[in-house]
Amino acid sequence: MTPRLPDRTVVLGHRGSSAHARENTIEAFRLAMAQGGAGVELDVRRTADDELVLHHDPEIAGLGQIVGLSASELPDYVPTLSEALVLLSGAIVNVEIKNSPAEPDWDPHDGVAERVAQLVSGIPGIVVSSFNPATVVAVGDHAPDVARGLLLPPGTVIGDVLAEVAATGAWALHPHWSSIDESVVTQVHDAGLAIIAWTVDDADVIRTLASWGVDAVISNDVAAAVEALS
């Protein structure tokens, strides 16, 4: 169930409107929508008791690794994915699964991908993304109806990875904004993929990306990004 994108570039709040509120919190998500965002990007990790919670880093300062803590031990400001989905009903929600071999909550069997897929299946407007291609594939294996996106690091030559992206079954490509030019947008669209740029706060860059036909920009400052496109 792919997100319905309008025929113009939309703004997704990076961890909510994180320039104005604590990132990955209900406050930041609510603010992103109030500022005119089409939705948000958020980061999912698992706790010791297998709750899906929203936090970018694998650790919380002063407490330790999230994967070593139960959900009840986390600060009140850390929401669950389920709580965010209720708040963001009807919005575009880019759920990024954090799953890196270099981090303490590395999930080689993609159990988190399975649980996320089961949770979001059937919900309109969801796209599940990861830098890990195997995780993107796993989401599709468990819920083929869920739109997926493959994140790419800065410096990626987009033309060199389109075949890999297609092999994951992804609906969208999520490159860093600095890897994009007009020809890249054309290539991606010709491959039948949406293109979502992260993370861009410069108004001139946002306007340029929009002029090239980028489908969405992920920005820390939703209000400023929306203003840039108005």
PDB file of N, CA and C in Angstrom, residues 88-182:
ATOM      1  N   LEU A  88      -0.166   9.787  14.067  1.00  0.00           N
ATOM      2  CA  LEU A  88       0.118  10.173  12.687  1.00  0.00           C
ATOM      3  C   LEU A  88      -0.811   9.516  11.679  1.00  0.00           C
ATOM      4  N   SER A  89      -1.931   9.036  12.132  1.00  0.00           N
ATOM      5  CA  SER A  89      -2.896   8.412  11.228  1.00  0.00           C
ATOM      6  C   SER A  89      -3.250   9.360  10.084  1.00  0.00           C
ATOM      7  N   GLY A  90      -3.124   8.868   8.855  1.00  0.00           N
ATOM      8  CA  GLY A  90      -3.428   9.674   7.680  1.00  0.00           C
ATOM      9  C   GLY A  90      -2.242  10.405   7.099  1.00  0.00           C
ATOM     10  N   ALA A  91      -1.126  10.456   7.823  1.00  0.00           N
ATOM     11  CA  ALA A  91       0.086  11.119   7.344  1.00  0.00           C
ATOM     12  C   ALA A  91       1.000  10.109   6.655  1.00  0.00           C
ATOM     13  N   ILE A  92       1.997  10.623   5.937  1.00  0.00           N
ATOM     14  CA  ILE A  92       3.066   9.769   5.436  1.00  0.00           C
ATOM     15  C   ILE A  92       4.026   9.516   6.594  1.00  0.00           C
ATOM     16  N   VAL A  93       4.307   8.261   6.880  1.00  0.00           N
ATOM     17  CA  VAL A  93       5.216   7.917   7.971  1.00  0.00           C
ATOM     18  C   VAL A  93       6.329   7.039   7.415  1.00  0.00           C
ATOM     19  N   ASN A  94       7.542   7.579   7.429  1.00  0.00           N
ATOM     20  CA  ASN A  94       8.729   6.847   6.992  1.00  0.00           C
ATOM     21  C   ASN A  94       9.365   6.217   8.232  1.00  0.00           C
ATOM     22  N   VAL A  95       9.176   4.916   8.369  1.00  0.00           N
ATOM     23  CA  VAL A  95       9.687   4.172   9.519  1.00  0.00           C
ATOM     24  C   VAL A  95      11.058   3.618   9.155  1.00  0.00           C
ATOM     25  N   GLU A  96      12.114   4.197   9.731  1.00  0.00           N
ATOM     26  CA  GLU A  96      13.455   3.674   9.464  1.00  0.00           C
ATOM     27  C   GLU A  96      13.832   2.645  10.523  1.00  0.00           C
ATOM     28  N   ILE A  97      14.170   1.450  10.071  1.00  0.00           N
ATOM     29  CA  ILE A  97      14.636   0.401  10.971  1.00  0.00           C
ATOM     30  C   ILE A  97      16.148   0.505  11.085  1.00  0.00           C
ATOM     31  N   LYS A  98      16.623   0.759  12.290  1.00  0.00           N
ATOM     32  CA  LYS A  98      18.053   0.808  12.558  1.00  0.00           C
ATOM     33  C   LYS A  98      18.569  -0.625  12.728  1.00  0.00           C
ATOM     34  N   ASN A  99      19.404  -1.076  11.801  1.00  0.00           N
ATOM     35  CA  ASN A  99      19.895  -2.453  11.881  1.00  0.00           C
ATOM     36  C   ASN A  99      21.277  -2.554  11.253  1.00  0.00           C
ATOM     37  N   SER A 100      22.272  -2.140  12.021  1.00  0.00           N
ATOM     38  CA  SER A 100      23.658  -2.140  11.554  1.00  0.00           C
ATOM     39  C   SER A 100      24.492  -3.138  12.338  1.00  0.00           C
ATOM     40  N   PRO A 101      25.341  -3.920  11.649  1.00  0.00           N
ATOM     41  CA  PRO A 101      26.226  -4.857  12.355  1.00  0.00           C
ATOM     42  C   PRO A 101      27.173  -4.170  13.330  1.00  0.00           C
ATOM     43  N   ALA A 102      27.373  -2.862  13.156  1.00  0.00           N
ATOM     44  CA  ALA A 102      28.295  -2.125  14.016  1.00  0.00           C
ATOM     45  C   ALA A 102      27.648  -1.670  15.318  1.00  0.00           C
ATOM     46  N   GLU A 103      26.341  -1.905  15.475  1.00  0.00           N
ATOM     47  CA  GLU A 103      25.644  -1.405  16.656  1.00  0.00           C
ATOM     48  C   GLU A 103      25.190  -2.545  17.564  1.00  0.00           C
ATOM     49  N   PRO A 104      24.967  -2.246  18.847  1.00  0.00           N
ATOM     50  CA  PRO A 104      24.708  -3.314  19.828  1.00  0.00           C
ATOM     51  C   PRO A 104      23.394  -4.051  19.627  1.00  0.00           C
ATOM     52  N   ASP A 105      22.441  -3.439  18.926  1.00  0.00           N
ATOM     53  CA  ASP A 105      21.157  -4.106  18.720  1.00  0.00           C
ATOM     54  C   ASP A 105      21.047  -4.743  17.334  1.00  0.00           C
ATOM     55  N   TRP A 106      22.195  -5.050  16.760  1.00  0.00           N
ATOM     56  CA  TRP A 106      22.238  -5.742  15.464  1.00  0.00           C
ATOM     57  C   TRP A 106      21.323  -6.965  15.498  1.00  0.00           C
ATOM     58  N   ASP A 107      20.479  -7.048  14.490  1.00  0.00           N
ATOM     59  CA  ASP A 107      19.432  -8.071  14.432  1.00  0.00           C
ATOM     60  C   ASP A 107      19.604  -8.883  13.145  1.00  0.00           C
ATOM     61  N   PRO A 108      20.532  -9.840  13.122  1.00  0.00           N
ATOM     62  CA  PRO A 108      20.853 -10.547  11.871  1.00  0.00           C
ATOM     63  C   PRO A 108      19.697 -11.352  11.304  1.00  0.00           C
ATOM     64  N   HIS A 109      18.741 -11.711  12.140  1.00  0.00           N
ATOM     65  CA  HIS A 109      17.596 -12.500  11.671  1.00  0.00           C
ATOM     66  C   HIS A 109      16.391 -11.627  11.319  1.00  0.00           C
ATOM     67  N   ASP A 110      16.559 -10.316  11.428  1.00  0.00           N
ATOM     68  CA  ASP A 110      15.529  -9.347  11.042  1.00  0.00           C
ATOM     69  C   ASP A 110      14.189  -9.586  11.728  1.00  0.00           C
ATOM     70  N   GLY A 111      14.266  -9.873  13.020  1.00  0.00           N
ATOM     71  CA  GLY A 111      13.042  -9.992  13.805  1.00  0.00           C
ATOM     72  C   GLY A 111      12.308  -8.673  13.932  1.00  0.00           C
ATOM     73  N   VAL A 112      13.064  -7.573  14.008  1.00  0.00           N
ATOM     74  CA  VAL A 112      12.432  -6.255  14.089  1.00  0.00           C
ATOM     75  C   VAL A 112      11.699  -5.950  12.785  1.00  0.00           C
ATOM     76  N   ALA A 113      12.326  -6.294  11.671  1.00  0.00           N
ATOM     77  CA  ALA A 113      11.672  -6.080  10.377  1.00  0.00           C
ATOM     78  C   ALA A 113      10.347  -6.826  10.310  1.00  0.00           C
ATOM     79  N   GLU A 114      10.337  -8.056  10.812  1.00  0.00           N
ATOM     80  CA  GLU A 114       9.105  -8.844  10.814  1.00  0.00           C
ATOM     81  C   GLU A 114       8.031  -8.175  11.664  1.00  0.00           C
ATOM     82  N   ARG A 115       8.407  -7.722  12.850  1.00  0.00           N
ATOM     83  CA  ARG A 115       7.427  -7.120  13.752  1.00  0.00           C
ATOM     84  C   ARG A 115       6.912  -5.787  13.210  1.00  0.00           C
ATOM     85  N   VAL A 116       7.816  -4.983  12.641  1.00  0.00           N
ATOM     86  CA  VAL A 116       7.380  -3.720  12.048  1.00  0.00           C
ATOM     87  C   VAL A 116       6.430  -3.993  10.887  1.00  0.00           C
ATOM     88  N   ALA A 117       6.798  -4.953  10.047  1.00  0.00           N
ATOM     89  CA  ALA A 117       5.960  -5.276   8.891  1.00  0.00           C
ATOM     90  C   ALA A 117       4.560  -5.686   9.323  1.00  0.00           C
ATOM     91  N   GLN A 118       4.483  -6.520  10.331  1.00  0.00           N
ATOM     92  CA  GLN A 118       3.178  -6.980  10.814  1.00  0.00           C
ATOM     93  C   GLN A 118       2.367  -5.832  11.413  1.00  0.00           C
ATOM     94  N   LEU A 119       3.064  -4.910  12.077  1.00  0.00           N
ATOM     95  CA  LEU A 119       2.372  -3.800  12.733  1.00  0.00           C
ATOM     96  C   LEU A 119       1.796  -2.806  11.729  1.00  0.00           C
ATOM     97  N   VAL A 120       2.558  -2.516  10.665  1.00  0.00           N
ATOM     98  CA  VAL A 120       2.141  -1.448   9.744  1.00  0.00           C
ATOM     99  C   VAL A 120       1.370  -1.963   8.535  1.00  0.00           C
ATOM    100  N   SER A 121       1.337  -3.263   8.328  1.00  0.00           N
ATOM    101  CA  SER A 121       0.636  -3.817   7.168  1.00  0.00           C
ATOM    102  C   SER A 121      -0.819  -3.348   7.146  1.00  0.00           C
ATOM    103  N   GLY A 122      -1.226  -2.842   6.002  1.00  0.00           N
ATOM    104  CA  GLY A 122      -2.600  -2.378   5.850  1.00  0.00           C
ATOM    105  C   GLY A 122      -2.839  -0.938   6.237  1.00  0.00           C
ATOM    106  N   ILE A 123      -1.824  -0.275   6.807  1.00  0.00           N
ATOM    107  CA  ILE A 123      -1.979   1.129   7.196  1.00  0.00           C
ATOM    108  C   ILE A 123      -1.566   2.016   6.023  1.00  0.00           C
ATOM    109  N   PRO A 124      -2.434   2.884   5.533  1.00  0.00           N
ATOM    110  CA  PRO A 124      -2.064   3.763   4.413  1.00  0.00           C
ATOM    111  C   PRO A 124      -0.949   4.726   4.802  1.00  0.00           C
ATOM    112  N   GLY A 125      -0.106   5.065   3.821  1.00  0.00           N
ATOM    113  CA  GLY A 125       0.880   6.121   4.008  1.00  0.00           C
ATOM    114  C   GLY A 125       2.196   5.703   4.624  1.00  0.00           C
ATOM    115  N   ILE A 126       2.396   4.409   4.861  1.00  0.00           N
ATOM    116  CA  ILE A 126       3.624   3.951   5.509  1.00  0.00           C
ATOM    117  C   ILE A 126       4.669   3.567   4.468  1.00  0.00           C
ATOM    118  N   VAL A 127       5.915   3.974   4.697  1.00  0.00           N
ATOM    119  CA  VAL A 127       7.054   3.430   3.962  1.00  0.00           C
ATOM    120  C   VAL A 127       8.096   3.036   4.995  1.00  0.00           C
ATOM    121  N   VAL A 128       8.579   1.802   4.915  1.00  0.00           N
ATOM    122  CA  VAL A 128       9.583   1.299   5.854  1.00  0.00           C
ATOM    123  C   VAL A 128      10.925   1.288   5.141  1.00  0.00           C
ATOM    124  N   SER A 129      11.922   1.915   5.749  1.00  0.00           N
ATOM    125  CA  SER A 129      13.227   2.040   5.103  1.00  0.00           C
ATOM    126  C   SER A 129      14.339   1.548   6.011  1.00  0.00           C
ATOM    127  N   SER A 130      15.491   1.306   5.383  1.00  0.00           N
ATOM    128  CA  SER A 130      16.690   0.915   6.123  1.00  0.00           C
ATOM    129  C   SER A 130      17.891   1.101   5.211  1.00  0.00           C
ATOM    130  N   PHE A 131      19.058   1.286   5.827  1.00  0.00           N
ATOM    131  CA  PHE A 131      20.302   1.248   5.069  1.00  0.00           C
ATOM    132  C   PHE A 131      20.696  -0.191   4.741  1.00  0.00           C
ATOM    133  N   ASN A 132      20.087  -1.146   5.411  1.00  0.00           N
ATOM    134  CA  ASN A 132      20.425  -2.558   5.255  1.00  0.00           C
ATOM    135  C   ASN A 132      19.500  -3.193   4.216  1.00  0.00           C
ATOM    136  N   PRO A 133      20.020  -3.563   3.034  1.00  0.00           N
ATOM    137  CA  PRO A 133      19.150  -4.136   2.000  1.00  0.00           C
ATOM    138  C   PRO A 133      18.417  -5.388   2.458  1.00  0.00           C
ATOM    139  N   ALA A 134      19.072  -6.226   3.269  1.00  0.00           N
ATOM    140  CA  ALA A 134      18.426  -7.454   3.739  1.00  0.00           C
ATOM    141  C   ALA A 134      17.208  -7.142   4.601  1.00  0.00           C
ATOM    142  N   THR A 135      17.285  -6.069   5.360  1.00  0.00           N
ATOM    143  CA  THR A 135      16.154  -5.658   6.190  1.00  0.00           C
ATOM    144  C   THR A 135      14.990  -5.191   5.326  1.00  0.00           C
ATOM    145  N   VAL A 136      15.300  -4.458   4.265  1.00  0.00           N
ATOM    146  CA  VAL A 136      14.255  -4.021   3.333  1.00  0.00           C
ATOM    147  C   VAL A 136      13.569  -5.232   2.709  1.00  0.00           C
ATOM    148  N   VAL A 137      14.357  -6.217   2.296  1.00  0.00           N
ATOM    149  CA  VAL A 137      13.801  -7.444   1.714  1.00  0.00           C
ATOM    150  C   VAL A 137      12.924  -8.167   2.735  1.00  0.00           C
ATOM    151  N   ALA A 138      13.396  -8.239   3.982  1.00  0.00           N
ATOM    152  CA  ALA A 138      12.654  -8.952   5.026  1.00  0.00           C
ATOM    153  C   ALA A 138      11.283  -8.332   5.268  1.00  0.00           C
ATOM    154  N   VAL A 139      11.211  -7.021   5.235  1.00  0.00           N
ATOM    155  CA  VAL A 139       9.909  -6.360   5.408  1.00  0.00           C
ATOM    156  C   VAL A 139       8.946  -6.818   4.321  1.00  0.00           C
ATOM    157  N   GLY A 140       9.424  -6.850   3.079  1.00  0.00           N
ATOM    158  CA  GLY A 140       8.578  -7.294   1.982  1.00  0.00           C
ATOM    159  C   GLY A 140       8.195  -8.751   2.073  1.00  0.00           C
ATOM    160  N   ASP A 141       9.088  -9.575   2.597  1.00  0.00           N
ATOM    161  CA  ASP A 141       8.783 -10.998   2.756  1.00  0.00           C
ATOM    162  C   ASP A 141       7.615 -11.206   3.719  1.00  0.00           C
ATOM    163  N   HIS A 142       7.575 -10.384   4.764  1.00  0.00           N
ATOM    164  CA  HIS A 142       6.549 -10.555   5.795  1.00  0.00           C
ATOM    165  C   HIS A 142       5.268  -9.774   5.508  1.00  0.00           C
ATOM    166  N   ALA A 143       5.389  -8.710   4.715  1.00  0.00           N
ATOM    167  CA  ALA A 143       4.206  -7.899   4.391  1.00  0.00           C
ATOM    168  C   ALA A 143       4.415  -7.270   3.012  1.00  0.00           C
ATOM    169  N   PRO A 144       4.114  -8.009   1.951  1.00  0.00           N
ATOM    170  CA  PRO A 144       4.358  -7.499   0.599  1.00  0.00           C
ATOM    171  C   PRO A 144       3.615  -6.207   0.277  1.00  0.00           C
ATOM    172  N   ASP A 145       2.550  -5.918   1.017  1.00  0.00           N
ATOM    173  CA  ASP A 145       1.779  -4.708   0.743  1.00  0.00           C
ATOM    174  C   ASP A 145       2.444  -3.448   1.272  1.00  0.00           C
ATOM    175  N   VAL A 146       3.459  -3.598   2.118  1.00  0.00           N
ATOM    176  CA  VAL A 146       4.099  -2.435   2.740  1.00  0.00           C
ATOM    177  C   VAL A 146       5.144  -1.843   1.797  1.00  0.00           C
ATOM    178  N   ALA A 147       5.045  -0.549   1.531  1.00  0.00           N
ATOM    179  CA  ALA A 147       6.038   0.130   0.705  1.00  0.00           C
ATOM    180  C   ALA A 147       7.371   0.172   1.437  1.00  0.00           C
ATOM    181  N   ARG A 148       8.452  -0.071   0.684  1.00  0.00           N
ATOM    182  CA  ARG A 148       9.789  -0.075   1.276  1.00  0.00           C
ATOM    183  C   ARG A 148      10.686   0.942   0.583  1.00  0.00           C
ATOM    184  N   GLY A 149      11.688   1.423   1.330  1.00  0.00           N
ATOM    185  CA  GLY A 149      12.666   2.341   0.775  1.00  0.00           C
ATOM    186  C   GLY A 149      14.065   1.926   1.184  1.00  0.00           C
ATOM    187  N   LEU A 150      15.014   2.052   0.268  1.00  0.00           N
ATOM    188  CA  LEU A 150      16.412   1.756   0.579  1.00  0.00           C
ATOM    189  C   LEU A 150      17.168   3.061   0.760  1.00  0.00           C
ATOM    190  N   LEU A 151      17.725   3.242   1.945  1.00  0.00           N
ATOM    191  CA  LEU A 151      18.542   4.418   2.251  1.00  0.00           C
ATOM    192  C   LEU A 151      19.944   4.235   1.697  1.00  0.00           C
ATOM    193  N   LEU A 152      20.508   5.328   1.196  1.00  0.00           N
ATOM    194  CA  LEU A 152      21.851   5.300   0.624  1.00  0.00           C
ATOM    195  C   LEU A 152      22.717   6.357   1.295  1.00  0.00           C
ATOM    196  N   PRO A 153      23.967   6.021   1.598  1.00  0.00           N
ATOM    197  CA  PRO A 153      24.857   6.990   2.251  1.00  0.00           C
ATOM    198  C   PRO A 153      25.321   8.069   1.291  1.00  0.00           C
ATOM    199  N   PRO A 154      25.809   9.196   1.830  1.00  0.00           N
ATOM    200  CA  PRO A 154      26.352  10.247   0.966  1.00  0.00           C
ATOM    201  C   PRO A 154      27.455   9.699   0.072  1.00  0.00           C
ATOM    202  N   GLY A 155      27.528  10.229  -1.136  1.00  0.00           N
ATOM    203  CA  GLY A 155      28.572   9.814  -2.065  1.00  0.00           C
ATOM    204  C   GLY A 155      28.203   8.643  -2.947  1.00  0.00           C
ATOM    205  N   THR A 156      27.043   8.047  -2.725  1.00  0.00           N
ATOM    206  CA  THR A 156      26.610   6.925  -3.556  1.00  0.00           C
ATOM    207  C   THR A 156      26.347   7.403  -4.982  1.00  0.00           C
ATOM    208  N   VAL A 157      26.865   6.658  -5.957  1.00  0.00           N
ATOM    209  CA  VAL A 157      26.559   6.921  -7.365  1.00  0.00           C
ATOM    210  C   VAL A 157      25.257   6.186  -7.678  1.00  0.00           C
ATOM    211  N   ILE A 158      24.198   6.924  -7.835  1.00  0.00           N
ATOM    212  CA  ILE A 158      22.865   6.329  -7.892  1.00  0.00           C
ATOM    213  C   ILE A 158      22.724   5.348  -9.049  1.00  0.00           C
ATOM    214  N   GLY A 159      23.274   5.690 -10.200  1.00  0.00           N
ATOM    215  CA  GLY A 159      23.155   4.808 -11.351  1.00  0.00           C
ATOM    216  C   GLY A 159      23.774   3.446 -11.133  1.00  0.00           C
ATOM    217  N   ASP A 160      24.735   3.371 -10.220  1.00  0.00           N
ATOM    218  CA  ASP A 160      25.433   2.105  -9.961  1.00  0.00           C
ATOM    219  C   ASP A 160      24.639   1.173  -9.055  1.00  0.00           C
ATOM    220  N   VAL A 161      23.606   1.679  -8.394  1.00  0.00           N
ATOM    221  CA  VAL A 161      22.906   0.858  -7.399  1.00  0.00           C
ATOM    222  C   VAL A 161      21.442   0.602  -7.742  1.00  0.00           C
ATOM    223  N   LEU A 162      20.976   1.098  -8.874  1.00  0.00           N
ATOM    224  CA  LEU A 162      19.558   0.944  -9.191  1.00  0.00           C
ATOM    225  C   LEU A 162      19.148  -0.519  -9.297  1.00  0.00           C
ATOM    226  N   ALA A 163      20.029  -1.360  -9.837  1.00  0.00           N
ATOM    227  CA  ALA A 163      19.700  -2.786  -9.941  1.00  0.00           C
ATOM    228  C   ALA A 163      19.573  -3.409  -8.552  1.00  0.00           C
ATOM    229  N   GLU A 164      20.469  -3.020  -7.635  1.00  0.00           N
ATOM    230  CA  GLU A 164      20.404  -3.529  -6.263  1.00  0.00           C
ATOM    231  C   GLU A 164      19.114  -3.080  -5.583  1.00  0.00           C
ATOM    232  N   VAL A 165      18.754  -1.838  -5.816  1.00  0.00           N
ATOM    233  CA  VAL A 165      17.524  -1.320  -5.219  1.00  0.00           C
ATOM    234  C   VAL A 165      16.320  -2.100  -5.740  1.00  0.00           C
ATOM    235  N   ALA A 166      16.280  -2.320  -7.035  1.00  0.00           N
ATOM    236  CA  ALA A 166      15.166  -3.062  -7.626  1.00  0.00           C
ATOM    237  C   ALA A 166      15.068  -4.463  -7.038  1.00  0.00           C
ATOM    238  N   ALA A 167      16.220  -5.072  -6.754  1.00  0.00           N
ATOM    239  CA  ALA A 167      16.235  -6.442  -6.221  1.00  0.00           C
ATOM    240  C   ALA A 167      15.633  -6.523  -4.825  1.00  0.00           C
ATOM    241  N   THR A 168      15.615  -5.421  -4.106  1.00  0.00           N
ATOM    242  CA  THR A 168      15.024  -5.421  -2.760  1.00  0.00           C
ATOM    243  C   THR A 168      13.503  -5.309  -2.799  1.00  0.00           C
ATOM    244  N   GLY A 169      12.952  -4.986  -3.954  1.00  0.00           N
ATOM    245  CA  GLY A 169      11.515  -4.748  -4.044  1.00  0.00           C
ATOM    246  C   GLY A 169      11.105  -3.390  -3.526  1.00  0.00           C
ATOM    247  N   ALA A 170      12.071  -2.481  -3.418  1.00  0.00           N
ATOM    248  CA  ALA A 170      11.789  -1.163  -2.851  1.00  0.00           C
ATOM    249  C   ALA A 170      10.829  -0.369  -3.731  1.00  0.00           C
ATOM    250  N   TRP A 171      10.033   0.449  -3.088  1.00  0.00           N
ATOM    251  CA  TRP A 171       9.164   1.411  -3.764  1.00  0.00           C
ATOM    252  C   TRP A 171       9.891   2.733  -3.976  1.00  0.00           C
ATOM    253  N   ALA A 172      10.835   3.044  -3.089  1.00  0.00           N
ATOM    254  CA  ALA A 172      11.505   4.344  -3.123  1.00  0.00           C
ATOM    255  C   ALA A 172      12.994   4.206  -2.851  1.00  0.00           C
ATOM    256  N   LEU A 173      13.723   5.156  -3.391  1.00  0.00           N
ATOM    257  CA  LEU A 173      15.147   5.307  -3.128  1.00  0.00           C
ATOM    258  C   LEU A 173      15.307   6.523  -2.227  1.00  0.00           C
ATOM    259  N   HIS A 174      16.150   6.394  -1.181  1.00  0.00           N
ATOM    260  CA  HIS A 174      16.344   7.479  -0.222  1.00  0.00           C
ATOM    261  C   HIS A 174      17.823   7.879  -0.203  1.00  0.00           C
ATOM    262  N   PRO A 175      18.266   8.657  -1.187  1.00  0.00           N
ATOM    263  CA  PRO A 175      19.661   9.104  -1.187  1.00  0.00           C
ATOM    264  C   PRO A 175      19.854  10.375  -0.368  1.00  0.00           C
ATOM    265  N   HIS A 176      21.103  10.601   0.043  1.00  0.00           N
ATOM    266  CA  HIS A 176      21.444  11.896   0.625  1.00  0.00           C
ATOM    267  C   HIS A 176      21.269  12.957  -0.452  1.00  0.00           C
ATOM    268  N   TRP A 177      20.820  14.126  -0.056  1.00  0.00           N
ATOM    269  CA  TRP A 177      20.520  15.166  -1.046  1.00  0.00           C
ATOM    270  C   TRP A 177      21.717  15.500  -1.923  1.00  0.00           C
ATOM    271  N   SER A 178      22.939  15.388  -1.371  1.00  0.00           N
ATOM    272  CA  SER A 178      24.135  15.765  -2.130  1.00  0.00           C
ATOM    273  C   SER A 178      24.445  14.801  -3.266  1.00  0.00           C
ATOM    274  N   SER A 179      23.792  13.636  -3.281  1.00  0.00           N
ATOM    275  CA  SER A 179      24.003  12.650  -4.347  1.00  0.00           C
ATOM    276  C   SER A 179      23.044  12.849  -5.517  1.00  0.00           C
ATOM    277  N   ILE A 180      22.188  13.857  -5.424  1.00  0.00           N
ATOM    278  CA  ILE A 180      21.107  14.016  -6.395  1.00  0.00           C
ATOM    279  C   ILE A 180      21.391  15.167  -7.354  1.00  0.00           C
ATOM    280  N   ASP A 181      21.128  14.916  -8.629  1.00  0.00           N
ATOM    281  CA  ASP A 181      21.014  15.984  -9.606  1.00  0.00           C
ATOM    282  C   ASP A 181      19.809  15.665 -10.485  1.00  0.00           C
ATOM    283  N   GLU A 182      19.550  16.504 -11.460  1.00  0.00           N
ATOM    284  CA  GLU A 182      18.333  16.321 -12.255  1.00  0.00           C
ATOM    285  C   GLU A 182      18.328  14.990 -12.997  1.00  0.00           C
TER     286      GLU A 182
END
